[in-house]
Amino acid sequence: MSNPIDRLHKALEGRYRVERELGAGGMATVYLAHDIKHDRDVAIKVLHPDLGAALGGERFLSEIRTTARLQHPHILPLLDSGDADGLLYYVMPLVTGETLRARLERERQLPIEDAVRIAREVASALDYAHRQNVIHRDIKPENILLHDGSALVADFGIALAVQSAGGQRMTQTGLSLGTPSYMSPEQAMGERTIDARSDLYALGAVTYEMLVGEAPFTGATVQAIVAKVLSAEPQSPTLIRNTIPPYVEGAVLKALAKLPADRWARASDFAAALAGESVATQYVTRTGALRNAAARMPTRTRALLALTTVVALIATSGALWLATRTAPMPVPARFDVLLPDSVVLFNVSGRRLALSNDGTQLVVVATKGDTTKLYLRRIDETEFRPIAGTERLSYTRNVDPAFSPDGRSILFRASKALMRIPVAGGRAERIGPDATASWGDGDLIVWVSNDTLWKIESGGAAQSVVAVIDSAATRRKLAWPSMLPGGHYALVNLGAQGGRADDNHIGVISIDDGRVEDLGFVGTNAQYSTTGHIVSGRVTGDVFAVPFALGSRKVQGQPERILDGIWVGSAGAVGVAVSQNGTLTYHESSDATPQSTLWVVHDDGTERATAAPQRTYNSPRVSPDGQRVVVEQNVDTRWAPDSAIVMIDLRTGATQQLAPPGEGLQPEVSGCMAPAHESTSRQGVTAIMLPPHRVHKLPRQLHVHAE
């Protein structure tokens, strides 16, 4: 009788009537059953047969009895346990309600008072169990049940019983105790001696997720998550949700300390801190302190202080480049913008966002599932709306939205062309070639293609050349045009021909006669603000503001850093948009070096990930025999000019460097077509980069600084 339900029903006949399966997890399957003697419905958890066989029934049941004595209002009790025809099981009350995981999937972020209440109730259960010398070892949203408004902790001590009973045999089952996103560092390292502070770490991670909407550390693989648990620091919750009280943030961050000695000693201490009865001052981020101190400091000092930490940027970003204005300034508004649920910024190397000239409209390039489109939000509204007509138009890598001067239309790159569409949606119209464009005064549109600056009046059909740069003579390449007010000049990237990405300079080009002037400072993707500054990024993720006289087109001072940790694309785009009225929007980097996975697809449709490590790969070229691939591999920075050329064995993942960083781009293999982002060999083997938005988490949050 191989059906587990039939086996269980026959073995428990007369005691429980097993009715149906409720769900399955990593260690057990849950069944709905009726307790015949007590005339009540119960939940029976049955360990997976392979695990049960590896553990042995007698030892497991002996260990699990230690948890049966736990009696607490927030602990789901253990009613029974046994061995049913070789199936190890334990019985719990059937709870009407839902798991915390189900609620988080529905709401993503809980009201702060609900999150604190649930965390304190779980802490109460942990405090009681810890005083009975019982450690849970697997606190996670799936093991927290919500019943009649209260939290119940399930599976108390089950993980300990499994480990104690199984010993070394656990490794044979492939079972990993604990869940990576909620594992303490010591548990992730496999230490067998785990104490109460490991449970407090897990509860801190669960509380963080209830407040923020995601666990403190996430990743594409278990290994990636564990690496962050061991080495990274969680992002400040108040950066994501500024309504979180400082004492709650401090309590959570202390619970997430890497060293057990730095965490709360007892669960009751954590519960008290969540209620504000004590404050973990060393873990409260600088945000609140900086805000209070800022009121007592001169503007210039306050601006420089903002540069010391990313945590303070929401409160003070932009103050530096606004501080030099002599006219009285209105109090600026600073707030965060979240994309809709399940929507993330599209992982492209070009710009992902743009602001209208008056700062009232924000457009982003974002993905939901497998559909990519433009999303629009008015700054004074609360929701983004998708722009109909921009869905999945065979986007190139650079989508680069740009508003018309009147804010009624948007330029973007799609279908290998420059497209225009009304902000209200409709039919996208092709107006030029596939190129990054800027829309200036008088409906003049300019773009750069092959070191040539082109222009067109938006209502006309005639395109004309503004300037052709002899890159061989000047050793500079044009990129990223951005029109200045007046319609006669544009800011441009002056890329270093054959050099490193951080050698790029910002220049000004005349739309009338094509003359180019190097402004003499390093930067990329420059934009002008009518505060009298050029805002541009650098390969490091820093953003600088440079005082700039529009009339003379001269730099008036030294670049000053106003932001750091900002996303920078491989083509030089920066995750910042500046409107002409001084509004600034930005999004941070999700990873210092965005990574992708190299996949192999065979002509029969089968596919597999190669053993090559995750890197920033570009321009793969498969050898004719389908066994090797040559690619650009970027490790240290985000920009392709710093790539090395490597050859990867598609069977073993072994890597051989053919050219060091900075000495080559777009490799070619004899007998192949021109470089592309995927390549097929004569044997029908295709190498392709898995779309990066499926490999690493992309941001959903943007920050706005507006006058």
XYZ file of C-alpha atoms in Angstrom:
707
model
C 0.000 0.000 0.000
C 2.179 2.825 -1.328
C -0.269 5.727 -0.954
C 0.752 7.561 2.247
C -2.847 8.523 3.048
C -3.968 4.887 2.768
C -1.017 3.694 4.841
C -1.663 6.325 7.473
C -5.419 5.724 7.525
C -4.987 1.974 7.965
C -2.283 2.308 10.644
C -4.344 4.846 12.631
C -7.692 3.181 12.098
C -9.893 3.558 15.169
C -7.923 6.581 16.441
C -7.835 9.068 13.570
C -9.748 9.248 10.316
C -7.353 10.730 7.747
C -9.315 12.771 5.212
C -7.043 14.711 2.863
C -3.675 16.391 2.381
C -3.440 20.034 3.470
C 0.071 20.836 2.301
C 3.711 19.791 2.212
C 6.937 21.348 3.434
C 10.633 20.572 3.565
C 10.364 17.979 6.348
C 6.751 16.810 6.432
C 3.372 16.558 4.767
C 0.286 17.799 6.640
C -3.020 15.937 6.584
C -6.466 16.865 7.822
C -7.754 14.172 10.156
C -10.559 13.644 12.657
C -9.721 12.595 16.207
C -12.373 9.917 16.727
C -12.035 9.659 20.517
C -12.354 13.393 21.172
C -14.555 14.184 18.160
C -12.385 17.001 16.854
C -10.474 17.863 13.706
C -6.692 17.817 13.979
C -3.645 18.293 11.765
C -1.284 15.337 11.417
C 2.243 16.027 10.211
C 4.030 13.040 8.692
C 7.788 13.159 8.170
C 8.839 12.383 4.631
C 9.482 8.629 4.426
C 13.160 8.930 3.464
C 13.782 11.241 6.395
C 11.851 9.013 8.792
C 13.790 5.969 7.665
C 17.108 7.746 8.153
C 16.171 8.935 11.653
C 14.608 5.831 13.128
C 11.284 5.959 14.934
C 12.201 5.153 18.514
C 14.871 7.842 18.857
C 12.802 10.513 17.142
C 9.702 9.859 19.260
C 11.818 9.897 22.392
C 13.227 13.308 21.516
C 9.907 14.821 20.453
C 8.339 14.072 23.843
C 10.465 16.826 25.340
C 8.410 19.397 23.415
C 5.035 17.979 24.474
C 5.328 19.603 27.893
C 5.336 23.127 26.430
C 2.080 24.828 27.445
C 1.838 28.496 26.494
C -0.906 30.702 24.965
C 1.253 31.405 21.886
C 2.616 27.890 21.327
C 0.654 25.412 19.246
C 0.574 22.326 21.488
C 1.676 18.821 20.542
C -1.273 16.430 21.079
C 0.160 13.103 20.013
C 2.977 11.390 18.133
C 3.827 7.925 16.929
C 4.974 5.504 14.243
C 2.267 4.479 11.765
C 3.489 1.621 9.587
C 6.932 3.206 9.410
C 5.579 6.746 8.981
C 6.654 9.052 11.811
C 3.932 11.521 12.688
C 2.873 14.081 15.258
C -0.541 15.619 15.878
C -1.482 19.246 16.498
C -4.754 21.137 16.850
C -6.286 22.242 13.554
C -6.042 26.029 13.527
C -8.643 28.059 11.661
C -6.813 31.031 10.248
C -3.717 31.425 8.138
C 0.037 31.387 8.388
C 2.003 34.599 8.653
C 3.472 33.687 5.263
C 0.013 33.722 3.693
C -0.701 37.153 5.144
C 2.643 38.521 3.972
C 2.017 37.222 0.465
C -1.324 39.016 0.484
C -0.281 42.307 2.130
C 3.545 42.288 1.773
C 4.003 44.869 4.573
C 1.948 44.710 7.739
C 0.729 47.697 9.739
C 3.490 48.567 12.193
C 1.285 47.925 15.230
C 0.364 44.459 13.880
C 3.980 43.583 13.134
C 5.088 44.639 16.610
C 2.227 42.770 18.287
C 2.919 39.527 16.398
C 6.658 39.794 17.090
C 6.056 40.365 20.812
C 3.688 37.390 21.029
C 6.229 35.140 19.330
C 8.922 36.538 21.636
C 6.725 35.642 24.616
C 6.472 32.051 23.364
C 10.217 31.901 22.781
C 10.985 33.323 26.207
C 8.852 30.619 27.849
C 10.379 27.808 25.758
C 13.916 29.020 26.300
C 13.350 28.919 30.055
C 12.404 25.255 29.551
C 15.696 24.784 27.668
C 13.900 24.239 24.338
C 15.189 26.030 21.218
C 12.942 26.205 18.157
C 15.680 26.444 15.481
C 13.284 27.156 12.588
C 11.351 30.370 13.283
C 9.923 31.585 9.962
C 6.583 32.984 8.691
C 5.428 29.491 7.707
C 5.712 28.340 11.331
C 3.735 31.265 12.777
C -0.025 30.758 12.662
C -2.517 33.608 13.030
C -5.639 32.498 14.906
C -8.345 34.799 16.282
C -5.968 37.745 16.131
C -3.153 35.988 18.006
C 0.096 34.383 16.930
C 0.781 30.701 17.565
C 4.239 29.214 17.049
C 4.106 25.768 15.438
C 6.634 22.926 15.182
C 8.290 23.868 18.447
C 11.314 21.661 18.992
C 10.682 19.522 15.911
C 13.919 20.622 14.261
C 15.825 19.805 17.460
C 14.163 16.392 17.638
C 15.130 15.679 14.036
C 18.731 16.729 14.593
C 19.082 14.919 17.914
C 17.552 11.735 16.552
C 19.286 11.813 13.204
C 22.816 12.824 14.084
C 25.157 12.370 11.129
C 22.475 10.505 9.186
C 20.745 13.816 8.458
C 23.277 14.564 5.733
C 22.107 11.472 3.874
C 18.600 12.931 3.526
C 19.703 16.252 2.054
C 17.794 18.021 4.844
C 18.944 21.429 5.969
C 17.588 22.537 9.323
C 16.495 26.130 9.278
C 15.510 28.361 6.375
C 18.356 30.384 4.782
C 16.679 33.811 4.925
C 16.035 33.422 8.675
C 19.130 31.443 9.730
C 21.494 33.017 12.207
C 25.113 33.238 11.040
C 26.170 30.511 13.472
C 23.395 28.225 12.233
C 24.306 28.952 8.612
C 27.893 27.949 9.397
C 26.671 24.569 10.648
C 27.532 24.990 14.310
C 25.856 22.239 16.299
C 25.687 24.224 19.545
C 22.850 26.672 18.990
C 21.333 28.687 21.827
C 18.342 30.959 22.352
C 20.010 33.867 20.576
C 19.742 32.000 17.277
C 15.943 32.011 17.668
C 16.096 35.754 18.404
C 17.999 36.331 15.167
C 15.312 34.430 13.231
C 12.533 36.409 14.940
C 14.405 39.616 14.107
C 14.467 38.553 10.439
C 10.738 37.750 10.502
C 9.967 41.113 12.154
C 12.115 42.885 9.550
C 10.086 41.205 6.797
C 6.761 42.157 8.395
C 7.878 45.798 8.497
C 9.801 46.096 5.233
C 8.164 43.537 2.952
C 11.103 41.197 2.457
C 13.634 39.292 4.538
C 16.830 41.176 5.416
C 18.892 38.997 3.068
C 17.649 37.514 -0.203
C 19.341 35.940 -3.181
C 18.905 33.690 -6.202
C 20.454 30.668 -4.475
C 20.874 29.294 -0.972
C 24.603 29.970 -1.274
C 24.010 33.612 -2.176
C 21.698 34.120 0.802
C 24.072 32.418 3.241
C 26.961 34.534 1.958
C 24.982 37.697 2.767
C 23.918 36.345 6.168
C 27.585 35.813 7.034
C 29.055 39.016 5.605
C 26.489 41.710 4.724
C 24.620 44.173 6.922
C 20.844 44.545 6.567
C 19.542 47.739 5.020
C 18.099 50.197 7.493
C 14.326 49.543 7.740
C 13.590 53.267 8.015
C 15.206 53.881 4.613
C 12.458 51.736 3.132
C 9.645 52.734 5.492
C 10.273 55.977 7.331
C 7.234 55.590 9.612
C 8.955 52.829 11.599
C 9.756 54.166 15.104
C 13.498 54.396 15.824
C 13.195 52.147 18.881
C 11.569 49.414 16.759
C 14.331 49.691 14.164
C 16.988 49.532 16.876
C 15.371 46.456 18.455
C 15.252 44.611 15.128
C 18.799 45.504 14.057
C 20.175 44.387 17.415
C 18.368 41.061 17.036
C 20.084 40.725 13.626
C 23.605 41.317 14.954
C 26.186 38.931 13.482
C 27.640 37.936 16.857
C 25.300 36.221 19.335
C 26.892 38.263 22.131
C 25.688 41.467 20.448
C 22.047 40.366 20.306
C 19.388 40.525 22.977
C 20.160 38.108 25.798
C 16.518 37.105 26.252
C 13.394 37.140 24.127
C 11.672 39.188 26.817
C 14.302 41.911 26.327
C 13.522 41.983 22.601
C 9.786 42.229 23.326
C 10.363 45.118 25.735
C 12.497 46.974 23.174
C 9.807 46.573 20.511
C 7.378 48.276 22.898
C 9.792 51.163 23.454
C 10.512 50.170 27.047
C 14.233 50.087 26.221
C 16.223 51.371 23.247
C 19.162 49.725 21.502
C 20.834 53.060 20.891
C 23.884 51.572 19.207
C 21.636 49.989 16.557
C 19.345 52.928 15.862
C 20.485 54.313 12.507
C 21.790 57.853 12.248
C 18.633 59.105 10.527
C 16.859 60.460 13.590
C 19.993 61.886 15.150
C 20.977 63.634 11.934
C 17.544 65.152 11.540
C 17.660 66.572 15.044
C 21.226 67.799 14.692
C 20.505 69.360 11.300
C 18.206 71.918 12.860
C 21.151 73.259 14.856
C 23.673 73.357 11.980
C 24.364 75.784 9.129
C 23.051 74.630 5.781
C 26.506 73.940 4.378
C 27.503 71.825 7.371
C 24.209 69.979 7.214
C 24.808 69.198 3.558
C 28.302 67.857 4.170
C 27.023 65.741 7.030
C 24.553 64.142 4.633
C 27.466 62.799 2.629
C 28.733 60.652 5.489
C 26.065 57.968 5.180
C 23.509 56.686 2.718
C 21.086 56.366 5.619
C 20.805 60.154 5.819
C 20.221 60.724 2.129
C 16.447 60.701 2.230
C 16.520 63.440 4.857
C 19.261 65.546 3.297
C 19.929 64.531 -0.323
C 20.172 67.488 -2.614
C 20.823 69.982 0.184
C 24.373 70.506 -1.000
C 23.503 71.581 -4.508
C 20.578 73.661 -3.301
C 22.601 75.307 -0.547
C 24.500 77.693 -2.813
C 21.392 79.467 -4.071
C 21.127 82.973 -2.631
C 17.354 83.379 -3.009
C 15.173 82.160 -0.137
C 14.279 78.533 -0.679
C 10.955 76.864 0.107
C 11.127 73.870 2.413
C 11.895 70.885 0.164
C 9.750 67.753 0.169
C 11.522 64.405 0.429
C 9.691 61.119 0.130
C 9.981 57.573 -1.166
C 8.089 56.089 -4.096
C 7.234 52.391 -4.252
C 6.374 50.574 -7.441
C 3.198 48.459 -7.438
C 3.303 44.956 -5.979
C 5.253 42.415 -8.075
C 6.703 45.227 -10.232
C 10.454 45.895 -10.314
C 12.658 48.216 -12.324
C 13.637 46.642 -15.632
C 17.246 45.502 -15.626
C 18.647 47.409 -18.568
C 21.987 49.098 -19.048
C 20.302 52.372 -19.977
C 18.172 54.807 -17.997
C 15.170 53.423 -16.160
C 13.469 56.661 -15.130
C 12.754 60.236 -16.241
C 11.079 63.357 -14.825
C 9.018 65.900 -16.721
C 10.494 69.419 -16.887
C 8.095 70.722 -14.252
C 8.841 67.821 -11.916
C 5.210 66.720 -11.691
C 5.470 63.426 -13.588
C 7.754 60.431 -13.135
C 8.076 57.597 -15.656
C 9.938 54.332 -15.048
C 10.737 51.257 -17.107
C 9.525 48.300 -15.069
C 8.735 44.611 -15.311
C 5.905 42.540 -13.899
C 6.378 38.845 -14.564
C 7.534 38.621 -18.169
C 5.939 41.882 -19.292
C 7.933 45.102 -19.505
C 6.333 48.494 -20.031
C 6.505 52.146 -19.037
C 4.769 53.132 -15.794
C 3.736 56.734 -15.091
C 3.000 58.451 -11.806
C 2.162 62.035 -11.000
C 4.229 63.166 -8.031
C 1.113 64.350 -6.183
C -0.612 60.966 -6.620
C 0.004 57.655 -4.870
C -0.108 55.100 -7.671
C 1.757 54.260 -10.868
C -0.256 53.354 -13.941
C 1.059 51.421 -16.949
C 1.185 53.354 -20.231
C -0.869 51.386 -22.730
C 0.996 50.762 -25.958
C 4.431 50.242 -24.396
C 4.006 46.555 -23.588
C 6.764 44.294 -24.759
C 7.879 46.132 -27.876
C 11.053 44.054 -28.301
C 13.057 46.332 -26.045
C 16.705 46.881 -26.716
C 19.035 46.951 -23.731
C 18.674 50.732 -23.380
C 15.105 51.917 -22.990
C 15.940 55.467 -21.889
C 12.633 57.337 -21.462
C 12.571 61.130 -21.937
C 9.680 63.600 -21.602
C 8.665 66.214 -24.126
C 9.039 69.823 -22.860
C 5.278 70.089 -22.272
C 5.140 66.721 -20.479
C 2.518 65.298 -22.852
C 4.674 62.748 -24.671
C 7.542 60.385 -23.918
C 10.437 59.175 -26.042
C 11.779 55.676 -25.462
C 13.797 53.004 -27.239
C 11.978 49.894 -28.415
C 11.648 47.662 -31.464
C 15.152 48.784 -32.496
C 13.901 52.320 -33.005
C 13.305 55.602 -31.212
C 9.621 55.728 -30.341
C 7.210 58.432 -29.173
C 3.969 57.856 -27.289
C 1.464 60.131 -25.467
C 1.616 59.890 -21.676
C -2.063 58.900 -21.811
C -1.112 55.855 -23.868
C -1.962 54.852 -27.397
C -0.030 53.906 -30.478
C 3.767 54.207 -30.252
C 5.166 56.068 -33.278
C 8.638 55.539 -34.736
C 10.485 58.845 -35.200
C 14.143 57.838 -35.487
C 16.788 55.107 -35.237
C 17.606 53.079 -32.154
C 19.467 55.692 -30.073
C 19.379 57.518 -26.745
C 17.619 60.851 -27.244
C 16.898 64.120 -25.452
C 13.917 66.379 -26.078
C 14.724 70.070 -25.816
C 12.999 73.437 -26.138
C 11.062 74.087 -29.316
C 10.321 70.391 -29.811
C 13.880 69.731 -30.929
C 14.986 66.108 -30.445
C 18.659 65.124 -30.563
C 20.350 61.721 -30.376
C 23.800 60.196 -30.837
C 24.551 57.340 -33.214
C 28.066 56.198 -34.195
C 29.727 59.353 -32.812
C 27.325 61.502 -34.813
C 24.875 63.921 -33.219
C 21.559 64.070 -35.076
C 18.567 66.345 -34.669
C 14.935 66.416 -35.746
C 11.942 68.604 -35.044
C 9.401 66.345 -33.320
C 6.663 67.277 -35.759
C 8.767 66.910 -38.895
C 10.256 64.040 -40.843
C 13.635 65.488 -41.876
C 16.648 64.381 -39.862
C 19.918 66.289 -40.065
C 23.443 65.840 -38.792
C 24.600 68.299 -36.140
C 28.155 67.079 -35.701
C 30.416 64.152 -36.526
C 33.181 63.460 -34.026
C 36.431 62.070 -35.405
C 36.982 59.699 -32.500
C 40.292 58.503 -33.923
C 41.660 62.055 -33.816
C 40.021 63.289 -30.615
C 40.203 59.968 -28.752
C 36.719 60.792 -27.514
C 33.344 59.197 -28.231
C 29.977 60.934 -27.952
C 27.185 59.516 -25.794
C 24.236 60.497 -23.588
C 23.081 63.857 -25.009
C 20.990 66.005 -22.662
C 19.538 69.278 -23.958
C 20.194 72.476 -22.025
C 17.481 75.153 -21.693
C 17.305 77.416 -24.751
C 17.644 74.660 -27.340
C 21.137 75.566 -28.612
C 23.438 73.344 -26.542
C 23.465 69.885 -25.039
C 25.513 68.133 -22.390
C 27.243 64.972 -23.660
C 29.510 62.203 -22.481
C 32.991 62.456 -23.951
C 33.990 58.820 -23.643
C 37.641 57.833 -23.526
C 38.331 55.995 -26.790
C 39.705 52.600 -25.789
C 40.189 53.774 -22.212
C 38.593 53.027 -18.876
C 35.023 53.996 -18.144
C 36.052 56.257 -15.293
C 38.019 58.393 -17.770
C 34.781 59.729 -19.305
C 34.403 63.516 -19.199
C 31.340 65.730 -19.416
C 31.249 68.151 -22.346
C 28.984 70.673 -24.071
C 28.128 70.478 -27.776
C 26.614 73.267 -29.864
C 23.460 72.266 -31.735
C 24.058 75.113 -34.192
C 27.599 74.344 -35.380
C 28.668 71.096 -33.689
C 31.537 72.558 -31.654
C 32.432 70.473 -28.602
C 33.979 71.766 -25.377
C 35.332 69.482 -22.672
C 34.205 70.824 -19.267
C 37.160 69.114 -17.629
C 35.567 66.886 -15.005
C 34.903 63.149 -14.868
C 31.315 61.954 -15.111
C 28.588 60.269 -17.096
C 24.931 60.822 -18.010
C 24.950 64.540 -17.085
C 21.708 66.446 -16.503
C 21.117 70.132 -15.837
C 19.089 71.595 -12.979
C 17.899 75.191 -12.935
C 19.407 75.420 -9.464
C 22.533 76.143 -11.557
C 24.200 72.714 -11.396
C 25.166 69.815 -13.597
C 24.326 66.520 -11.919
C 26.271 63.485 -13.161
C 27.377 60.072 -11.982
C 30.571 58.090 -11.828
C 31.441 54.438 -12.178
C 31.680 54.144 -8.383
C 27.959 54.809 -7.958
C 28.593 58.320 -6.612
C 26.601 61.280 -7.933
C 28.159 64.751 -8.068
C 26.783 68.260 -8.511
C 28.951 70.872 -10.267
C 28.071 74.609 -10.214
C 27.504 75.642 -13.828
C 26.816 79.024 -15.474
C 24.280 78.402 -18.218
C 24.981 81.676 -20.051
C 28.733 81.197 -20.418
C 28.597 77.398 -20.229
C 31.449 77.421 -17.732
C 31.986 75.351 -14.614
C 31.972 77.593 -11.525
C 33.478 75.283 -8.907
C 34.537 71.780 -7.964
C 32.281 68.714 -8.124
C 30.643 67.924 -4.782
C 29.284 64.481 -3.998
C 25.560 64.518 -3.166
C 24.649 60.790 -3.348
C 26.378 57.439 -3.216
C 25.369 53.827 -3.704
C 23.398 54.796 -6.821
C 22.786 52.353 -9.669
C 25.058 52.774 -12.710
C 24.454 50.828 -15.933
C 27.069 49.149 -18.091
C 26.548 51.774 -20.817
C 27.060 54.658 -18.394
C 23.472 55.471 -17.449
C 22.903 56.640 -13.877
C 19.857 55.944 -11.711
C 19.077 59.646 -11.267
C 16.569 61.915 -13.003
C 16.604 65.709 -12.585
C 13.846 68.061 -13.685
C 14.394 71.684 -14.665
C 12.559 72.873 -11.547
C 15.030 71.157 -9.202
C 13.210 67.913 -8.419
C 15.569 64.951 -8.167
C 14.607 61.270 -8.195
C 17.011 58.387 -7.762
C 17.213 54.676 -7.122
C 20.009 52.813 -5.447
C 22.109 49.948 -6.699
C 20.819 46.431 -6.042
C 24.319 44.959 -6.338
C 27.771 46.515 -6.702
C 28.245 44.421 -9.845
C 25.034 43.150 -11.469
C 25.548 39.501 -12.317
C 24.027 37.057 -14.739
C 24.242 33.337 -15.381
C 25.593 31.824 -18.588
C 23.147 29.258 -19.993
C 23.409 26.676 -22.760
C 20.408 25.888 -24.949
C 20.550 22.867 -27.281
C 18.799 22.636 -30.629
C 16.268 20.205 -29.140
C 15.108 22.914 -26.734
C 16.792 21.556 -23.613
C 18.673 24.078 -21.536
C 21.029 24.123 -18.568
C 23.036 26.612 -16.561
C 26.776 26.279 -17.056
C 29.149 25.724 -14.171
C 30.713 29.123 -14.856
C 30.375 31.514 -11.886
C 27.848 34.344 -11.974
C 29.467 37.409 -13.506
C 28.554 40.339 -15.717
C 28.849 38.664 -19.120
C 28.527 40.372 -22.511
C 28.816 39.390 -26.185
C 29.050 35.579 -25.953
C 30.448 33.806 -29.012
C 30.186 29.996 -29.167
C 32.924 28.009 -30.893
C 31.825 26.115 -34.023
C 32.013 22.789 -32.159
C 29.662 24.084 -29.471
C 32.020 23.254 -26.589
C 33.443 26.646 -25.636
C 32.321 30.260 -25.494
C 34.309 33.505 -25.561
C 32.786 36.413 -23.615
C 33.438 39.753 -22.026
C 33.586 39.127 -18.280
C 33.222 42.121 -15.997
C 34.146 41.594 -12.350
C 35.392 44.751 -10.667
C 33.179 47.482 -12.099
C 29.855 47.841 -13.831
C 31.072 49.176 -17.152
C 32.107 47.083 -20.122
C 35.380 48.929 -20.985
C 36.907 47.305 -17.894
C 36.004 43.783 -19.043
C 38.420 40.949 -19.558
C 38.023 38.583 -22.517
C 37.735 34.997 -21.293
C 37.088 31.582 -22.798
C 34.757 29.256 -20.868
C 34.445 25.513 -21.305
C 30.673 24.950 -21.535
C 31.028 21.420 -20.175
C 33.114 22.120 -17.069
C 32.846 25.872 -16.505
C 36.651 26.199 -16.560
C 37.706 29.765 -17.430
C 40.799 30.958 -19.289
C 41.621 34.663 -19.657
C 42.524 35.636 -23.207
C 42.863 39.399 -22.719
C 43.184 41.403 -19.477
C 40.663 44.090 -18.449
C 40.645 47.156 -20.670
C 42.335 45.491 -23.663
C 39.380 44.260 -25.660
C 35.660 44.366 -26.302
C 33.171 42.200 -28.226
C 35.225 39.047 -28.873
C 34.844 37.133 -32.130
C 35.324 33.446 -32.960
C 36.281 32.471 -36.490
C 33.238 31.228 -38.347
C 30.675 33.073 -36.197
C 28.424 36.000 -36.953
C 28.833 39.487 -35.486
C 28.846 39.734 -31.686
C 25.453 39.582 -30.034
C 23.931 38.842 -26.649
C 23.440 35.238 -27.655
C 25.266 33.020 -30.111
C 24.608 29.688 -31.830
C 27.306 27.256 -32.979
C 27.299 25.007 -36.048
C 26.306 22.158 -33.726
C 23.116 23.955 -32.676
C 24.414 24.941 -29.229
C 23.364 28.401 -28.087
C 24.947 30.377 -25.253
C 22.817 33.091 -23.703
C 22.836 35.217 -20.569
C 19.882 34.535 -18.329
C 18.028 37.887 -18.078
C 19.570 39.521 -15.009
C 16.161 40.428 -13.546
C 15.704 36.688 -13.033
C 19.056 36.370 -11.289
C 19.241 39.096 -8.699
C 16.723 41.253 -6.937
C 15.957 44.601 -8.520
C 14.778 47.656 -6.616
C 11.127 48.602 -6.226
C 11.799 51.846 -4.359
C 12.773 55.273 -5.665
C 13.512 58.405 -3.672
C 12.278 61.902 -4.540
C 13.653 65.270 -3.462
C 11.386 68.092 -4.641
C 11.157 71.782 -3.930
